[in-house]
Amino acid sequence: MITVHHLESSRSQRVLWLLEELGLEYEIVRYARDPVTLLAPPSLRAIHPLGKSPVVVVEPAGEAEGGKITLAESAAILEYFVERHPAAALAPPAGTAERARYTYWMHYAEGSAMPPLLLKLVFERMKTAPVPFFVKPVVKSIAGRVLSTFVDPQLELHGGWVERALGEHAWFAGETFSAADIQMSFPVEASAKRRGLGDGASKARAWLERIHARPAYQKALERGGPYQMLGG
């Protein structure tokens, strides 16, 4: 049995998508964000000590296959299921250039793409955070300067890199859809939501249209519920 501990509008949406692509049965345990902090509820810590999503619990059918496994981190979860279902061909063959690109984008999504997007979220909130009136101009000024001199240039750099990659190949690993596209969906969607993709991002926009049209993606949305990265 597969149980996905699913936090609304979070990275766990792409885990649901992968499971739909693989045609696997799974159950969902839903969690709502705190309306003020937007953080996951403390109840998630009962599943994993960090209290973050996604978390997937796998309970094998037979004792010979081992006991219950609790998985966290999107890339680790995706790789776990992709390796166990090779017939779905969601990872390129080992030793190929496509596999090297696949591995790169699987790690790039969280290791390089998400940090500046998180900083964008934090410093934009700082600009409007409730603080004493006499320090508000200072906080707003500092946040604006960090955004303009570091965060926004970094987002432009990464946006250009993604656009270039999708200009060279139809999908992130090559000419075939793979789990790397599932992994990259969250940072590209987050970028589109938080800053817009801009006029020079035609390849990224076309890629988003292609993934959003996939039946498994649509089914995952039905199962997962409202997903704020799409503006819903």
mmCIF file with all atom_site columns, N, CA and C in Angstrom, residues 160-222:
data_model
loop_
_atom_site.group_PDB
_atom_site.id
_atom_site.type_symbol
_atom_site.label_atom_id
_atom_site.label_alt_id
_atom_site.label_comp_id
_atom_site.label_asym_id
_atom_site.label_entity_id
_atom_site.label_seq_id
_atom_site.pdbx_PDB_ins_code
_atom_site.Cartn_x
_atom_site.Cartn_y
_atom_site.Cartn_z
_atom_site.occupancy
_atom_site.B_iso_or_equiv
_atom_site.pdbx_formal_charge
_atom_site.auth_seq_id
_atom_site.auth_comp_id
_atom_site.auth_asym_id
_atom_site.auth_atom_id
_atom_site.pdbx_PDB_model_num
ATOM 1   N N  . GLY A 1 160 ? 16.873 31.934 -17.801 1.00 0.00 ? 160 GLY A N  1
ATOM 2   C CA . GLY A 1 160 ? 17.549 31.821 -19.093 1.00 0.00 ? 160 GLY A CA 1
ATOM 3   C C  . GLY A 1 160 ? 18.132 30.438 -19.330 1.00 0.00 ? 160 GLY A C  1
ATOM 4   N N  . TRP A 1 161 ? 18.649 29.836 -18.277 1.00 0.00 ? 161 TRP A N  1
ATOM 5   C CA . TRP A 1 161 ? 19.227 28.494 -18.385 1.00 0.00 ? 161 TRP A CA 1
ATOM 6   C C  . TRP A 1 161 ? 18.156 27.462 -18.712 1.00 0.00 ? 161 TRP A C  1
ATOM 7   N N  . VAL A 1 162 ? 17.018 27.547 -18.055 1.00 0.00 ? 162 VAL A N  1
ATOM 8   C CA . VAL A 1 162 ? 15.916 26.628 -18.331 1.00 0.00 ? 162 VAL A CA 1
ATOM 9   C C  . VAL A 1 162 ? 15.419 26.812 -19.759 1.00 0.00 ? 162 VAL A C  1
ATOM 10  N N  . GLU A 1 163 ? 15.286 28.056 -20.186 1.00 0.00 ? 163 GLU A N  1
ATOM 11  C CA . GLU A 1 163 ? 14.823 28.330 -21.549 1.00 0.00 ? 163 GLU A CA 1
ATOM 12  C C  . GLU A 1 163 ? 15.797 27.772 -22.583 1.00 0.00 ? 163 GLU A C  1
ATOM 13  N N  . ARG A 1 164 ? 17.078 27.937 -22.324 1.00 0.00 ? 164 ARG A N  1
ATOM 14  C CA . ARG A 1 164 ? 18.092 27.403 -23.248 1.00 0.00 ? 164 ARG A CA 1
ATOM 15  C C  . ARG A 1 164 ? 18.012 25.885 -23.332 1.00 0.00 ? 164 ARG A C  1
ATOM 16  N N  . ALA A 1 165 ? 17.866 25.238 -22.170 1.00 0.00 ? 165 ALA A N  1
ATOM 17  C CA . ALA A 1 165 ? 17.800 23.768 -22.145 1.00 0.00 ? 165 ALA A CA 1
ATOM 18  C C  . ALA A 1 165 ? 16.590 23.259 -22.922 1.00 0.00 ? 165 ALA A C  1
ATOM 19  N N  . LEU A 1 166 ? 15.449 23.924 -22.760 1.00 0.00 ? 166 LEU A N  1
ATOM 20  C CA . LEU A 1 166 ? 14.236 23.487 -23.460 1.00 0.00 ? 166 LEU A CA 1
ATOM 21  C C  . LEU A 1 166 ? 14.257 23.896 -24.928 1.00 0.00 ? 166 LEU A C  1
ATOM 22  N N  . GLY A 1 167 ? 15.169 24.774 -25.283 1.00 0.00 ? 167 GLY A N  1
ATOM 23  C CA . GLY A 1 167 ? 15.371 25.087 -26.689 1.00 0.00 ? 167 GLY A CA 1
ATOM 24  C C  . GLY A 1 167 ? 16.207 24.036 -27.399 1.00 0.00 ? 167 GLY A C  1
ATOM 25  N N  . GLU A 1 168 ? 17.020 23.323 -26.627 1.00 0.00 ? 168 GLU A N  1
ATOM 26  C CA . GLU A 1 168 ? 17.881 22.285 -27.201 1.00 0.00 ? 168 GLU A CA 1
ATOM 27  C C  . GLU A 1 168 ? 17.183 20.939 -27.296 1.00 0.00 ? 168 GLU A C  1
ATOM 28  N N  . HIS A 1 169 ? 16.248 20.679 -26.371 1.00 0.00 ? 169 HIS A N  1
ATOM 29  C CA . HIS A 1 169 ? 15.524 19.406 -26.342 1.00 0.00 ? 169 HIS A CA 1
ATOM 30  C C  . HIS A 1 169 ? 14.066 19.667 -25.964 1.00 0.00 ? 169 HIS A C  1
ATOM 31  N N  . ALA A 1 170 ? 13.190 18.789 -26.421 1.00 0.00 ? 170 ALA A N  1
ATOM 32  C CA . ALA A 1 170 ? 11.757 18.953 -26.148 1.00 0.00 ? 170 ALA A CA 1
ATOM 33  C C  . ALA A 1 170 ? 11.445 18.790 -24.667 1.00 0.00 ? 170 ALA A C  1
ATOM 34  N N  . TRP A 1 171 ? 12.199 17.897 -24.010 1.00 0.00 ? 171 TRP A N  1
ATOM 35  C CA . TRP A 1 171 ? 11.998 17.619 -22.585 1.00 0.00 ? 171 TRP A CA 1
ATOM 36  C C  . TRP A 1 171 ? 13.343 17.789 -21.881 1.00 0.00 ? 171 TRP A C  1
ATOM 37  N N  . PHE A 1 172 ? 13.336 17.820 -20.558 1.00 0.00 ? 172 PHE A N  1
ATOM 38  C CA . PHE A 1 172 ? 14.573 18.137 -19.843 1.00 0.00 ? 172 PHE A CA 1
ATOM 39  C C  . PHE A 1 172 ? 15.678 17.102 -20.049 1.00 0.00 ? 172 PHE A C  1
ATOM 40  N N  . ALA A 1 173 ? 15.326 15.831 -20.140 1.00 0.00 ? 173 ALA A N  1
ATOM 41  C CA . ALA A 1 173 ? 16.365 14.819 -20.328 1.00 0.00 ? 173 ALA A CA 1
ATOM 42  C C  . ALA A 1 173 ? 16.710 14.593 -21.793 1.00 0.00 ? 173 ALA A C  1
ATOM 43  N N  . GLY A 1 174 ? 15.874 15.057 -22.691 1.00 0.00 ? 174 GLY A N  1
ATOM 44  C CA . GLY A 1 174 ? 16.102 14.821 -24.118 1.00 0.00 ? 174 GLY A CA 1
ATOM 45  C C  . GLY A 1 174 ? 14.817 14.968 -24.902 1.00 0.00 ? 174 GLY A C  1
ATOM 46  N N  . GLU A 1 175 ? 14.598 14.045 -25.833 1.00 0.00 ? 175 GLU A N  1
ATOM 47  C CA . GLU A 1 175 ? 13.411 14.133 -26.685 1.00 0.00 ? 175 GLU A CA 1
ATOM 48  C C  . GLU A 1 175 ? 12.249 13.297 -26.159 1.00 0.00 ? 175 GLU A C  1
ATOM 49  N N  . THR A 1 176 ? 12.412 12.717 -24.974 1.00 0.00 ? 176 THR A N  1
ATOM 50  C CA . THR A 1 176 ? 11.363 11.885 -24.389 1.00 0.00 ? 176 THR A CA 1
ATOM 51  C C  . THR A 1 176 ? 11.025 12.373 -22.985 1.00 0.00 ? 176 THR A C  1
ATOM 52  N N  . PHE A 1 177 ? 9.746  12.403 -22.676 1.00 0.00 ? 177 PHE A N  1
ATOM 53  C CA . PHE A 1 177 ? 9.283  12.758 -21.336 1.00 0.00 ? 177 PHE A CA 1
ATOM 54  C C  . PHE A 1 177 ? 9.867  11.810 -20.299 1.00 0.00 ? 177 PHE A C  1
ATOM 55  N N  . SER A 1 178 ? 10.249 12.353 -19.136 1.00 0.00 ? 178 SER A N  1
ATOM 56  C CA . SER A 1 178 ? 10.823 11.528 -18.069 1.00 0.00 ? 178 SER A CA 1
ATOM 57  C C  . SER A 1 178 ? 10.432 12.097 -16.713 1.00 0.00 ? 178 SER A C  1
ATOM 58  N N  . ALA A 1 179 ? 10.831 11.404 -15.663 1.00 0.00 ? 179 ALA A N  1
ATOM 59  C CA . ALA A 1 179 ? 10.569 11.882 -14.305 1.00 0.00 ? 179 ALA A CA 1
ATOM 60  C C  . ALA A 1 179 ? 11.289 13.197 -14.019 1.00 0.00 ? 179 ALA A C  1
ATOM 61  N N  . ALA A 1 180 ? 12.319 13.534 -14.807 1.00 0.00 ? 180 ALA A N  1
ATOM 62  C CA . ALA A 1 180 ? 12.977 14.829 -14.629 1.00 0.00 ? 180 ALA A CA 1
ATOM 63  C C  . ALA A 1 180 ? 12.015 15.968 -14.922 1.00 0.00 ? 180 ALA A C  1
ATOM 64  N N  . ASP A 1 181 ? 11.090 15.759 -15.852 1.00 0.00 ? 181 ASP A N  1
ATOM 65  C CA . ASP A 1 181 ? 10.085 16.779 -16.143 1.00 0.00 ? 181 ASP A CA 1
ATOM 66  C C  . ASP A 1 181 ? 9.112  16.917 -14.979 1.00 0.00 ? 181 ASP A C  1
ATOM 67  N N  . ILE A 1 182 ? 8.792  15.808 -14.347 1.00 0.00 ? 182 ILE A N  1
ATOM 68  C CA . ILE A 1 182 ? 7.935  15.864 -13.160 1.00 0.00 ? 182 ILE A CA 1
ATOM 69  C C  . ILE A 1 182 ? 8.646  16.623 -12.042 1.00 0.00 ? 182 ILE A C  1
ATOM 70  N N  . GLN A 1 183 ? 9.909  16.323 -11.835 1.00 0.00 ? 183 GLN A N  1
ATOM 71  C CA . GLN A 1 183 ? 10.672 16.988 -10.779 1.00 0.00 ? 183 GLN A CA 1
ATOM 72  C C  . GLN A 1 183 ? 10.812 18.488 -11.051 1.00 0.00 ? 183 GLN A C  1
ATOM 73  N N  . MET A 1 184 ? 11.004 18.847 -12.320 1.00 0.00 ? 184 MET A N  1
ATOM 74  C CA . MET A 1 184 ? 11.190 20.260 -12.667 1.00 0.00 ? 184 MET A CA 1
ATOM 75  C C  . MET A 1 184 ? 9.882  21.043 -12.705 1.00 0.00 ? 184 MET A C  1
ATOM 76  N N  . SER A 1 185 ? 8.750  20.354 -12.636 1.00 0.00 ? 185 SER A N  1
ATOM 77  C CA . SER A 1 185 ? 7.476  21.069 -12.744 1.00 0.00 ? 185 SER A CA 1
ATOM 78  C C  . SER A 1 185 ? 7.300  22.092 -11.636 1.00 0.00 ? 185 SER A C  1
ATOM 79  N N  . PHE A 1 186 ? 7.674  21.755 -10.411 1.00 0.00 ? 186 PHE A N  1
ATOM 80  C CA . PHE A 1 186 ? 7.424  22.669 -9.297  1.00 0.00 ? 186 PHE A CA 1
ATOM 81  C C  . PHE A 1 186 ? 8.215  23.970 -9.414  1.00 0.00 ? 186 PHE A C  1
ATOM 82  N N  . PRO A 1 187 ? 9.545  23.939 -9.656  1.00 0.00 ? 187 PRO A N  1
ATOM 83  C CA . PRO A 1 187 ? 10.250 25.222 -9.772  1.00 0.00 ? 187 PRO A CA 1
ATOM 84  C C  . PRO A 1 187 ? 9.805  26.058 -10.968 1.00 0.00 ? 187 PRO A C  1
ATOM 85  N N  . VAL A 1 188 ? 9.470  25.421 -12.083 1.00 0.00 ? 188 VAL A N  1
ATOM 86  C CA . VAL A 1 188 ? 9.031  26.214 -13.240 1.00 0.00 ? 188 VAL A CA 1
ATOM 87  C C  . VAL A 1 188 ? 7.652  26.814 -12.977 1.00 0.00 ? 188 VAL A C  1
ATOM 88  N N  . GLU A 1 189 ? 6.763  26.026 -12.381 1.00 0.00 ? 189 GLU A N  1
ATOM 89  C CA . GLU A 1 189 ? 5.444  26.558 -12.030 1.00 0.00 ? 189 GLU A CA 1
ATOM 90  C C  . GLU A 1 189 ? 5.546  27.645 -10.966 1.00 0.00 ? 189 GLU A C  1
ATOM 91  N N  . ALA A 1 190 ? 6.433  27.448 -9.995  1.00 0.00 ? 190 ALA A N  1
ATOM 92  C CA . ALA A 1 190 ? 6.625  28.457 -8.950  1.00 0.00 ? 190 ALA A CA 1
ATOM 93  C C  . ALA A 1 190 ? 7.182  29.742 -9.539  1.00 0.00 ? 190 ALA A C  1
ATOM 94  N N  . SER A 1 191 ? 8.086  29.618 -10.490 1.00 0.00 ? 191 SER A N  1
ATOM 95  C CA . SER A 1 191 ? 8.645  30.796 -11.147 1.00 0.00 ? 191 SER A CA 1
ATOM 96  C C  . SER A 1 191 ? 7.576  31.542 -11.923 1.00 0.00 ? 191 SER A C  1
ATOM 97  N N  . ALA A 1 192 ? 6.746  30.800 -12.639 1.00 0.00 ? 192 ALA A N  1
ATOM 98  C CA . ALA A 1 192 ? 5.662  31.426 -13.394 1.00 0.00 ? 192 ALA A CA 1
ATOM 99  C C  . ALA A 1 192 ? 4.687  32.133 -12.460 1.00 0.00 ? 192 ALA A C  1
ATOM 100 N N  . LYS A 1 193 ? 4.449  31.552 -11.296 1.00 0.00 ? 193 LYS A N  1
ATOM 101 C CA . LYS A 1 193 ? 3.492  32.112 -10.338 1.00 0.00 ? 193 LYS A CA 1
ATOM 102 C C  . LYS A 1 193 ? 4.054  33.336 -9.621  1.00 0.00 ? 193 LYS A C  1
ATOM 103 N N  . ARG A 1 194 ? 5.316  33.291 -9.220  1.00 0.00 ? 194 ARG A N  1
ATOM 104 C CA . ARG A 1 194 ? 5.871  34.321 -8.347  1.00 0.00 ? 194 ARG A CA 1
ATOM 105 C C  . ARG A 1 194 ? 6.491  35.498 -9.090  1.00 0.00 ? 194 ARG A C  1
ATOM 106 N N  . ARG A 1 195 ? 6.952  35.268 -10.328 1.00 0.00 ? 195 ARG A N  1
ATOM 107 C CA . ARG A 1 195 ? 7.596  36.373 -11.040 1.00 0.00 ? 195 ARG A CA 1
ATOM 108 C C  . ARG A 1 195 ? 7.192  36.476 -12.497 1.00 0.00 ? 195 ARG A C  1
ATOM 109 N N  . GLY A 1 196 ? 6.494  35.471 -13.012 1.00 0.00 ? 196 GLY A N  1
ATOM 110 C CA . GLY A 1 196 ? 6.171  35.461 -14.430 1.00 0.00 ? 196 GLY A CA 1
ATOM 111 C C  . GLY A 1 196 ? 7.358  34.964 -15.234 1.00 0.00 ? 196 GLY A C  1
ATOM 112 N N  . LEU A 1 197 ? 7.084  34.337 -16.354 1.00 0.00 ? 197 LEU A N  1
ATOM 113 C CA . LEU A 1 197 ? 8.170  33.770 -17.156 1.00 0.00 ? 197 LEU A CA 1
ATOM 114 C C  . LEU A 1 197 ? 8.756  34.774 -18.141 1.00 0.00 ? 197 LEU A C  1
ATOM 115 N N  . GLY A 1 198 ? 8.046  35.843 -18.433 1.00 0.00 ? 198 GLY A N  1
ATOM 116 C CA . GLY A 1 198 ? 8.580  36.878 -19.314 1.00 0.00 ? 198 GLY A CA 1
ATOM 117 C C  . GLY A 1 198 ? 8.419  36.543 -20.785 1.00 0.00 ? 198 GLY A C  1
ATOM 118 N N  . ASP A 1 199 ? 8.647  37.568 -21.615 1.00 0.00 ? 199 ASP A N  1
ATOM 119 C CA . ASP A 1 199 ? 8.460  37.410 -23.065 1.00 0.00 ? 199 ASP A CA 1
ATOM 120 C C  . ASP A 1 199 ? 9.467  36.447 -23.686 1.00 0.00 ? 199 ASP A C  1
ATOM 121 N N  . GLY A 1 200 ? 10.632 36.304 -23.052 1.00 0.00 ? 200 GLY A N  1
ATOM 122 C CA . GLY A 1 200 ? 11.667 35.456 -23.631 1.00 0.00 ? 200 GLY A CA 1
ATOM 123 C C  . GLY A 1 200 ? 11.601 34.016 -23.198 1.00 0.00 ? 200 GLY A C  1
ATOM 124 N N  . ALA A 1 201 ? 10.493 33.602 -22.620 1.00 0.00 ? 201 ALA A N  1
ATOM 125 C CA . ALA A 1 201 ? 10.383 32.238 -22.083 1.00 0.00 ? 201 ALA A CA 1
ATOM 126 C C  . ALA A 1 201 ? 9.363  31.411 -22.859 1.00 0.00 ? 201 ALA A C  1
ATOM 127 N N  . SER A 1 202 ? 9.361  31.534 -24.155 1.00 0.00 ? 202 SER A N  1
ATOM 128 C CA . SER A 1 202 ? 8.368  30.817 -24.962 1.00 0.00 ? 202 SER A CA 1
ATOM 129 C C  . SER A 1 202 ? 8.518  29.305 -24.855 1.00 0.00 ? 202 SER A C  1
ATOM 130 N N  . LYS A 1 203 ? 9.747  28.817 -24.743 1.00 0.00 ? 203 LYS A N  1
ATOM 131 C CA . LYS A 1 203 ? 9.979  27.367 -24.638 1.00 0.00 ? 203 LYS A CA 1
ATOM 132 C C  . LYS A 1 203 ? 9.460  26.840 -23.302 1.00 0.00 ? 203 LYS A C  1
ATOM 133 N N  . ALA A 1 204 ? 9.695  27.587 -22.237 1.00 0.00 ? 204 ALA A N  1
ATOM 134 C CA . ALA A 1 204 ? 9.210  27.154 -20.919 1.00 0.00 ? 204 ALA A CA 1
ATOM 135 C C  . ALA A 1 204 ? 7.689  27.169 -20.874 1.00 0.00 ? 204 ALA A C  1
ATOM 136 N N  . ARG A 1 205 ? 7.071  28.184 -21.458 1.00 0.00 ? 205 ARG A N  1
ATOM 137 C CA . ARG A 1 205 ? 5.612  28.236 -21.475 1.00 0.00 ? 205 ARG A CA 1
ATOM 138 C C  . ARG A 1 205 ? 5.029  27.074 -22.285 1.00 0.00 ? 205 ARG A C  1
ATOM 139 N N  . ALA A 1 206 ? 5.654  26.763 -23.415 1.00 0.00 ? 206 ALA A N  1
ATOM 140 C CA . ALA A 1 206 ? 5.179  25.644 -24.235 1.00 0.00 ? 206 ALA A CA 1
ATOM 141 C C  . ALA A 1 206 ? 5.332  24.327 -23.489 1.00 0.00 ? 206 ALA A C  1
ATOM 142 N N  . TRP A 1 207 ? 6.435  24.192 -22.753 1.00 0.00 ? 207 TRP A N  1
ATOM 143 C CA . TRP A 1 207 ? 6.658  22.976 -21.956 1.00 0.00 ? 207 TRP A CA 1
ATOM 144 C C  . TRP A 1 207 ? 5.588  22.851 -20.877 1.00 0.00 ? 207 TRP A C  1
ATOM 145 N N  . LEU A 1 208 ? 5.265  23.963 -20.215 1.00 0.00 ? 208 LEU A N  1
ATOM 146 C CA . LEU A 1 208 ? 4.207  23.931 -19.203 1.00 0.00 ? 208 LEU A CA 1
ATOM 147 C C  . LEU A 1 208 ? 2.872  23.508 -19.820 1.00 0.00 ? 208 LEU A C  1
ATOM 148 N N  . GLU A 1 209 ? 2.572  24.003 -20.988 1.00 0.00 ? 209 GLU A N  1
ATOM 149 C CA . GLU A 1 209 ? 1.323  23.615 -21.646 1.00 0.00 ? 209 GLU A CA 1
ATOM 150 C C  . GLU A 1 209 ? 1.298  22.115 -21.927 1.00 0.00 ? 209 GLU A C  1
ATOM 151 N N  . ARG A 1 210 ? 2.450  21.564 -22.324 1.00 0.00 ? 210 ARG A N  1
ATOM 152 C CA . ARG A 1 210 ? 2.510  20.129 -22.633 1.00 0.00 ? 210 ARG A CA 1
ATOM 153 C C  . ARG A 1 210 ? 2.322  19.275 -21.376 1.00 0.00 ? 210 ARG A C  1
ATOM 154 N N  . ILE A 1 211 ? 2.966  19.672 -20.276 1.00 0.00 ? 211 ILE A N  1
ATOM 155 C CA . ILE A 1 211 ? 2.821  18.830 -19.081 1.00 0.00 ? 211 ILE A CA 1
ATOM 156 C C  . ILE A 1 211 ? 1.420  18.965 -18.496 1.00 0.00 ? 211 ILE A C  1
ATOM 157 N N  . HIS A 1 212 ? 0.857  20.166 -18.570 1.00 0.00 ? 212 HIS A N  1
ATOM 158 C CA . HIS A 1 212 ? -0.486 20.367 -18.021 1.00 0.00 ? 212 HIS A CA 1
ATOM 159 C C  . HIS A 1 212 ? -1.548 19.607 -18.812 1.00 0.00 ? 212 HIS A C  1
ATOM 160 N N  . ALA A 1 213 ? -1.248 19.304 -20.058 1.00 0.00 ? 213 ALA A N  1
ATOM 161 C CA . ALA A 1 213 ? -2.200 18.575 -20.899 1.00 0.00 ? 213 ALA A CA 1
ATOM 162 C C  . ALA A 1 213 ? -2.125 17.064 -20.714 1.00 0.00 ? 213 ALA A C  1
ATOM 163 N N  . ARG A 1 214 ? -1.113 16.579 -20.007 1.00 0.00 ? 214 ARG A N  1
ATOM 164 C CA . ARG A 1 214 ? -0.980 15.134 -19.839 1.00 0.00 ? 214 ARG A CA 1
ATOM 165 C C  . ARG A 1 214 ? -2.121 14.596 -18.967 1.00 0.00 ? 214 ARG A C  1
ATOM 166 N N  . PRO A 1 215 ? -2.747 13.503 -19.371 1.00 0.00 ? 215 PRO A N  1
ATOM 167 C CA . PRO A 1 215 ? -3.853 12.939 -18.591 1.00 0.00 ? 215 PRO A CA 1
ATOM 168 C C  . PRO A 1 215 ? -3.476 12.643 -17.147 1.00 0.00 ? 215 PRO A C  1
ATOM 169 N N  . ALA A 1 216 ? -2.266 12.141 -16.915 1.00 0.00 ? 216 ALA A N  1
ATOM 170 C CA . ALA A 1 216 ? -1.847 11.819 -15.550 1.00 0.00 ? 216 ALA A CA 1
ATOM 171 C C  . ALA A 1 216 ? -1.724 13.080 -14.706 1.00 0.00 ? 216 ALA A C  1
ATOM 172 N N  . TYR A 1 217 ? -1.282 14.173 -15.314 1.00 0.00 ? 217 TYR A N  1
ATOM 173 C CA . TYR A 1 217 ? -1.188 15.438 -14.586 1.00 0.00 ? 217 TYR A CA 1
ATOM 174 C C  . TYR A 1 217 ? -2.586 15.899 -14.175 1.00 0.00 ? 217 TYR A C  1
ATOM 175 N N  . GLN A 1 218 ? -3.516 15.821 -15.102 1.00 0.00 ? 218 GLN A N  1
ATOM 176 C CA . GLN A 1 218 ? -4.882 16.226 -14.821 1.00 0.00 ? 218 GLN A CA 1
ATOM 177 C C  . GLN A 1 218 ? -5.516 15.348 -13.744 1.00 0.00 ? 218 GLN A C  1
ATOM 178 N N  . LYS A 1 219 ? -5.246 14.047 -13.804 1.00 0.00 ? 219 LYS A N  1
ATOM 179 C CA . LYS A 1 219 ? -5.786 13.138 -12.797 1.00 0.00 ? 219 LYS A CA 1
ATOM 180 C C  . LYS A 1 219 ? -5.211 13.448 -11.418 1.00 0.00 ? 219 LYS A C  1
ATOM 181 N N  . ALA A 1 220 ? -3.923 13.764 -11.369 1.00 0.00 ? 220 ALA A N  1
ATOM 182 C CA . ALA A 1 220 ? -3.290 14.115 -10.097 1.00 0.00 ? 220 ALA A CA 1
ATOM 183 C C  . ALA A 1 220 ? -3.910 15.377 -9.504  1.00 0.00 ? 220 ALA A C  1
ATOM 184 N N  . LEU A 1 221 ? -4.267 16.336 -10.352 1.00 0.00 ? 221 LEU A N  1
ATOM 185 C CA . LEU A 1 221 ? -4.940 17.542 -9.867  1.00 0.00 ? 221 LEU A CA 1
ATOM 186 C C  . LEU A 1 221 ? -6.310 17.206 -9.281  1.00 0.00 ? 221 LEU A C  1
ATOM 187 N N  . GLU A 1 222 ? -7.019 16.303 -9.937  1.00 0.00 ? 222 GLU A N  1
ATOM 188 C CA . GLU A 1 222 ? -8.332 15.888 -9.425  1.00 0.00 ? 222 GLU A CA 1
ATOM 189 C C  . GLU A 1 222 ? -8.197 15.241 -8.055  1.00 0.00 ? 222 GLU A C  1
#
